PDB file of C-alpha atoms in Angstrom:
ATOM      1  CA  UNK A  26      -0.306  -0.012   0.144  1.00 45.00           C
ATOM      2  CA  UNK A  27       1.459   3.507  -1.122  1.00 52.00           C
ATOM      3  CA  UNK A  28       1.884   5.594   1.426  1.00 68.00           C
ATOM      4  CA  UNK A  29       1.951   9.024  -1.032  1.00 82.00           C
ATOM      5  CA  UNK A  30      -1.348  11.022  -0.643  1.00 85.00           C
ATOM      6  CA  UNK A  31      -2.670  13.894  -2.775  1.00 94.00           C
ATOM      7  CA  UNK A  32      -3.561  17.047  -1.588  1.00 96.00           C
ATOM      8  CA  UNK A  33      -5.506  20.024  -2.714  1.00 97.00           C
ATOM      9  CA  UNK A  34      -6.675  23.654  -1.090  1.00 98.00           C
ATOM     10  CA  UNK A  35      -9.295  26.167  -2.303  1.00 98.00           C
ATOM     11  CA  UNK A  36      -9.729  29.773  -0.551  1.00 97.00           C
ATOM     12  CA  UNK A  37     -12.703  32.086  -1.591  1.00 97.00           C
ATOM     13  CA  UNK A  38     -13.657  35.296   0.048  1.00 97.00           C
ATOM     14  CA  UNK A  39     -17.319  35.110   0.692  1.00 97.00           C
ATOM     15  CA  UNK A  40     -19.277  38.392   0.276  1.00 97.00           C
ATOM     16  CA  UNK A  41     -21.331  37.560   3.681  1.00 97.00           C
ATOM     17  CA  UNK A  42     -20.107  37.739   7.738  1.00 97.00           C
ATOM     18  CA  UNK A  43     -18.819  34.319   9.005  1.00 97.00           C
ATOM     19  CA  UNK A  44     -21.968  33.483  10.725  1.00 97.00           C
ATOM     20  CA  UNK A  45     -24.128  33.291   7.821  1.00 98.00           C
ATOM     21  CA  UNK A  46     -21.173  30.900   6.108  1.00 98.00           C
ATOM     22  CA  UNK A  47     -21.589  28.990   8.950  1.00 98.00           C
ATOM     23  CA  UNK A  48     -25.074  28.691   8.552  1.00 98.00           C
ATOM     24  CA  UNK A  49     -25.308  27.718   5.123  1.00 98.00           C
ATOM     25  CA  UNK A  50     -23.085  24.193   6.146  1.00 97.00           C
ATOM     26  CA  UNK A  51     -25.215  23.747   9.292  1.00 97.00           C
ATOM     27  CA  UNK A  52     -28.533  24.154   8.476  1.00 97.00           C
ATOM     28  CA  UNK A  53     -30.144  21.912   6.005  1.00 96.00           C
ATOM     29  CA  UNK A  54     -32.819  24.478   4.812  1.00 95.00           C
ATOM     30  CA  UNK A  55     -30.079  26.757   3.945  1.00 97.00           C
ATOM     31  CA  UNK A  56     -27.898  23.480   2.708  1.00 96.00           C
ATOM     32  CA  UNK A  57     -30.556  22.388   0.619  1.00 95.00           C
ATOM     33  CA  UNK A  58     -30.086  25.672  -1.408  1.00 95.00           C
ATOM     34  CA  UNK A  59     -26.373  26.091  -2.919  1.00 95.00           C
ATOM     35  CA  UNK A  60     -25.025  23.048  -2.585  1.00 93.00           C
ATOM     36  CA  UNK A  61     -27.081  20.292  -4.642  1.00 90.00           C
ATOM     37  CA  UNK A  62     -28.910  18.228  -1.924  1.00 93.00           C
ATOM     38  CA  UNK A  63     -32.314  17.575  -1.882  1.00 92.00           C
ATOM     39  CA  UNK A  64     -34.560  18.343   0.556  1.00 90.00           C
ATOM     40  CA  UNK A  65     -36.255  16.067   3.175  1.00 92.00           C
ATOM     41  CA  UNK A  66     -32.982  13.619   2.782  1.00 94.00           C
ATOM     42  CA  UNK A  67     -30.415  16.282   4.250  1.00 96.00           C
ATOM     43  CA  UNK A  68     -29.808  15.400   7.917  1.00 97.00           C
ATOM     44  CA  UNK A  69     -27.185  17.462   9.904  1.00 98.00           C
ATOM     45  CA  UNK A  70     -26.298  16.651  13.603  1.00 98.00           C
ATOM     46  CA  UNK A  71     -23.138  18.911  13.283  1.00 98.00           C
ATOM     47  CA  UNK A  72     -21.125  18.344  16.742  1.00 98.00           C
ATOM     48  CA  UNK A  73     -18.074  16.215  16.726  1.00 98.00           C
ATOM     49  CA  UNK A  74     -18.940  12.385  15.908  1.00 98.00           C
ATOM     50  CA  UNK A  75     -22.785  13.680  14.876  1.00 98.00           C
ATOM     51  CA  UNK A  76     -23.887  12.080  11.708  1.00 98.00           C
ATOM     52  CA  UNK A  77     -25.016  13.816   8.476  1.00 98.00           C
ATOM     53  CA  UNK A  78     -26.445  12.918   5.282  1.00 97.00           C
ATOM     54  CA  UNK A  79     -27.665  14.131   2.258  1.00 96.00           C
ATOM     55  CA  UNK A  80     -28.766  13.064  -1.070  1.00 94.00           C
ATOM     56  CA  UNK A  81     -27.875  14.462  -3.978  1.00 90.00           C
ATOM     57  CA  UNK A  82     -28.802  15.738  -7.054  1.00 88.00           C
ATOM     58  CA  UNK A  83     -26.963  16.081 -10.187  1.00 81.00           C
ATOM     59  CA  UNK A  84     -27.800  18.386 -13.053  1.00 81.00           C
ATOM     60  CA  UNK A  85     -29.217  15.555 -15.145  1.00 87.00           C
ATOM     61  CA  UNK A  86     -31.492  14.493 -12.984  1.00 86.00           C
ATOM     62  CA  UNK A  87     -30.100  11.727 -11.107  1.00 89.00           C
ATOM     63  CA  UNK A  88     -29.388  11.187  -7.317  1.00 91.00           C
ATOM     64  CA  UNK A  89     -26.682   9.260  -4.780  1.00 89.00           C
ATOM     65  CA  UNK A  90     -26.678   8.874  -1.106  1.00 92.00           C
ATOM     66  CA  UNK A  91     -23.876  10.659   0.778  1.00 93.00           C
ATOM     67  CA  UNK A  92     -23.189  10.121   4.888  1.00 96.00           C
ATOM     68  CA  UNK A  93     -20.660  10.958   6.957  1.00 97.00           C
ATOM     69  CA  UNK A  94     -19.957  12.636  10.478  1.00 98.00           C
ATOM     70  CA  UNK A  95     -18.319  15.453  11.561  1.00 98.00           C
ATOM     71  CA  UNK A  96     -15.035  15.457  12.841  1.00 98.00           C
ATOM     72  CA  UNK A  97     -13.255  18.611  14.607  1.00 98.00           C
ATOM     73  CA  UNK A  98     -16.690  21.289  15.112  1.00 98.00           C
ATOM     74  CA  UNK A  99     -16.404  24.984  16.207  1.00 98.00           C
ATOM     75  CA  UNK A 100     -18.845  27.234  15.614  1.00 98.00           C
ATOM     76  CA  UNK A 101     -18.423  30.132  12.679  1.00 98.00           C
ATOM     77  CA  UNK A 102     -14.567  28.803  12.162  1.00 98.00           C
ATOM     78  CA  UNK A 103     -13.798  25.188  11.674  1.00 98.00           C
ATOM     79  CA  UNK A 104     -15.834  22.762  10.223  1.00 98.00           C
ATOM     80  CA  UNK A 105     -14.449  18.392   9.733  1.00 98.00           C
ATOM     81  CA  UNK A 106     -17.095  16.858   7.140  1.00 97.00           C
ATOM     82  CA  UNK A 107     -16.003  13.413   7.598  1.00 96.00           C
ATOM     83  CA  UNK A 108     -17.427  11.827   3.869  1.00 94.00           C
ATOM     84  CA  UNK A 109     -17.794   8.136   3.840  1.00 93.00           C
ATOM     85  CA  UNK A 110     -16.299   6.061   0.734  1.00 84.00           C
ATOM     86  CA  UNK A 111     -16.990   2.799  -0.865  1.00 79.00           C
ATOM     87  CA  UNK A 112     -15.290  -0.037   0.405  1.00 84.00           C
ATOM     88  CA  UNK A 113     -15.405   1.006   4.186  1.00 85.00           C
ATOM     89  CA  UNK A 114     -12.845   3.896   3.749  1.00 87.00           C
ATOM     90  CA  UNK A 115     -13.609   7.416   4.472  1.00 91.00           C
ATOM     91  CA  UNK A 116     -11.927  11.061   2.912  1.00 91.00           C
ATOM     92  CA  UNK A 117     -11.748  14.550   5.637  1.00 94.00           C
ATOM     93  CA  UNK A 118     -12.823  17.655   4.361  1.00 96.00           C
ATOM     94  CA  UNK A 119     -11.966  20.642   6.305  1.00 97.00           C
ATOM     95  CA  UNK A 120     -13.608  23.547   6.024  1.00 98.00           C
ATOM     96  CA  UNK A 121     -11.695  26.664   7.618  1.00 98.00           C
ATOM     97  CA  UNK A 122     -13.630  30.248   8.193  1.00 98.00           C
ATOM     98  CA  UNK A 123     -12.184  33.224   9.095  1.00 98.00           C
ATOM     99  CA  UNK A 124     -13.911  36.728   9.184  1.00 97.00           C
ATOM    100  CA  UNK A 125     -12.791  39.793   7.307  1.00 93.00           C
ATOM    101  CA  UNK A 126     -14.478  42.943   7.786  1.00 94.00           C
ATOM    102  CA  UNK A 127     -18.266  41.940   7.001  1.00 95.00           C
ATOM    103  CA  UNK A 128     -16.742  39.461   4.335  1.00 97.00           C
ATOM    104  CA  UNK A 129     -15.575  35.172   5.163  1.00 98.00           C
ATOM    105  CA  UNK A 130     -12.213  34.006   4.178  1.00 98.00           C
ATOM    106  CA  UNK A 131     -13.211  29.858   3.676  1.00 98.00           C
ATOM    107  CA  UNK A 132     -10.397  27.551   3.023  1.00 98.00           C
ATOM    108  CA  UNK A 133     -11.741  23.987   2.161  1.00 98.00           C
ATOM    109  CA  UNK A 134      -9.187  20.771   2.104  1.00 97.00           C
ATOM    110  CA  UNK A 135      -8.792  17.269   1.691  1.00 96.00           C
ATOM    111  CA  UNK A 136      -6.366  14.867   1.311  1.00 92.00           C
ATOM    112  CA  UNK A 137      -7.288  11.735  -1.163  1.00 91.00           C
ATOM    113  CA  UNK A 138      -5.942   8.111  -1.646  1.00 87.00           C
ATOM    114  CA  UNK A 139      -5.254   8.830  -5.444  1.00 90.00           C
ATOM    115  CA  UNK A 140      -5.316  11.141  -7.945  1.00 93.00           C
ATOM    116  CA  UNK A 141      -8.142  10.860  -9.640  1.00 93.00           C
ATOM    117  CA  UNK A 142     -10.059  10.733  -6.165  1.00 89.00           C
ATOM    118  CA  UNK A 143      -8.673  14.337  -6.009  1.00 93.00           C
ATOM    119  CA  UNK A 144      -9.086  16.007  -8.876  1.00 95.00           C
ATOM    120  CA  UNK A 145     -12.422  14.703  -8.911  1.00 91.00           C
ATOM    121  CA  UNK A 146     -12.909  16.056  -5.287  1.00 92.00           C
ATOM    122  CA  UNK A 147     -11.009  18.985  -6.214  1.00 95.00           C
ATOM    123  CA  UNK A 148     -14.063  20.030  -8.979  1.00 93.00           C
ATOM    124  CA  UNK A 149     -17.318  18.876  -6.962  1.00 90.00           C
ATOM    125  CA  UNK A 150     -15.253  20.701  -4.140  1.00 94.00           C
ATOM    126  CA  UNK A 151     -15.156  24.313  -6.731  1.00 95.00           C
ATOM    127  CA  UNK A 152     -18.620  23.669  -7.552  1.00 92.00           C
ATOM    128  CA  UNK A 153     -19.708  23.767  -3.910  1.00 92.00           C
ATOM    129  CA  UNK A 154     -17.917  26.559  -3.510  1.00 96.00           C
ATOM    130  CA  UNK A 155     -19.142  28.384  -6.264  1.00 96.00           C
ATOM    131  CA  UNK A 156     -22.847  27.492  -4.917  1.00 95.00           C
ATOM    132  CA  UNK A 157     -21.902  28.868  -1.968  1.00 97.00           C
ATOM    133  CA  UNK A 158     -20.639  32.112  -3.381  1.00 97.00           C
ATOM    134  CA  UNK A 159     -23.912  32.839  -4.894  1.00 97.00           C
ATOM    135  CA  UNK A 160     -25.909  32.058  -2.101  1.00 98.00           C
ATOM    136  CA  UNK A 161     -24.684  33.592   1.304  1.00 97.00           C
ATOM    137  CA  UNK A 162     -25.246  37.365   0.064  1.00 97.00           C
ATOM    138  CA  UNK A 163     -29.133  36.127  -0.188  1.00 96.00           C
ATOM    139  CA  UNK A 164     -28.797  35.052   3.749  1.00 95.00           C
ATOM    140  CA  UNK A 165     -30.478  37.799   5.643  1.00 86.00           C
TER     141      UNK A 165
END
């Protein structure tokens, strides 16, 4: 087994306060609006060890379930989303938030087992951040 890992990090500055960005990640009614997840499939028990699940819808209309748990949870600062993978494996996506004069700097990072998994995850995370960037300014 190889010990090589494949990492990526994406950074954005979002035009919304950190509390709104946190709410978008942690409240099902907000999460559904930007993530591609379908209500009522979303369950987010946002605490260390808490379970989450969501059924994601793709642009072609197909749906696929995602499940996992949370690792570190620091309100308005850090969220570790542990995603279940086939074969009993898992991967951790870390989301860091920093308040910046009414805006939020978000840093999303993940370590993957293969270059292909990294490339797919990075593309998916970029799409998530695009949706999040468009949605969070609308939260009032």
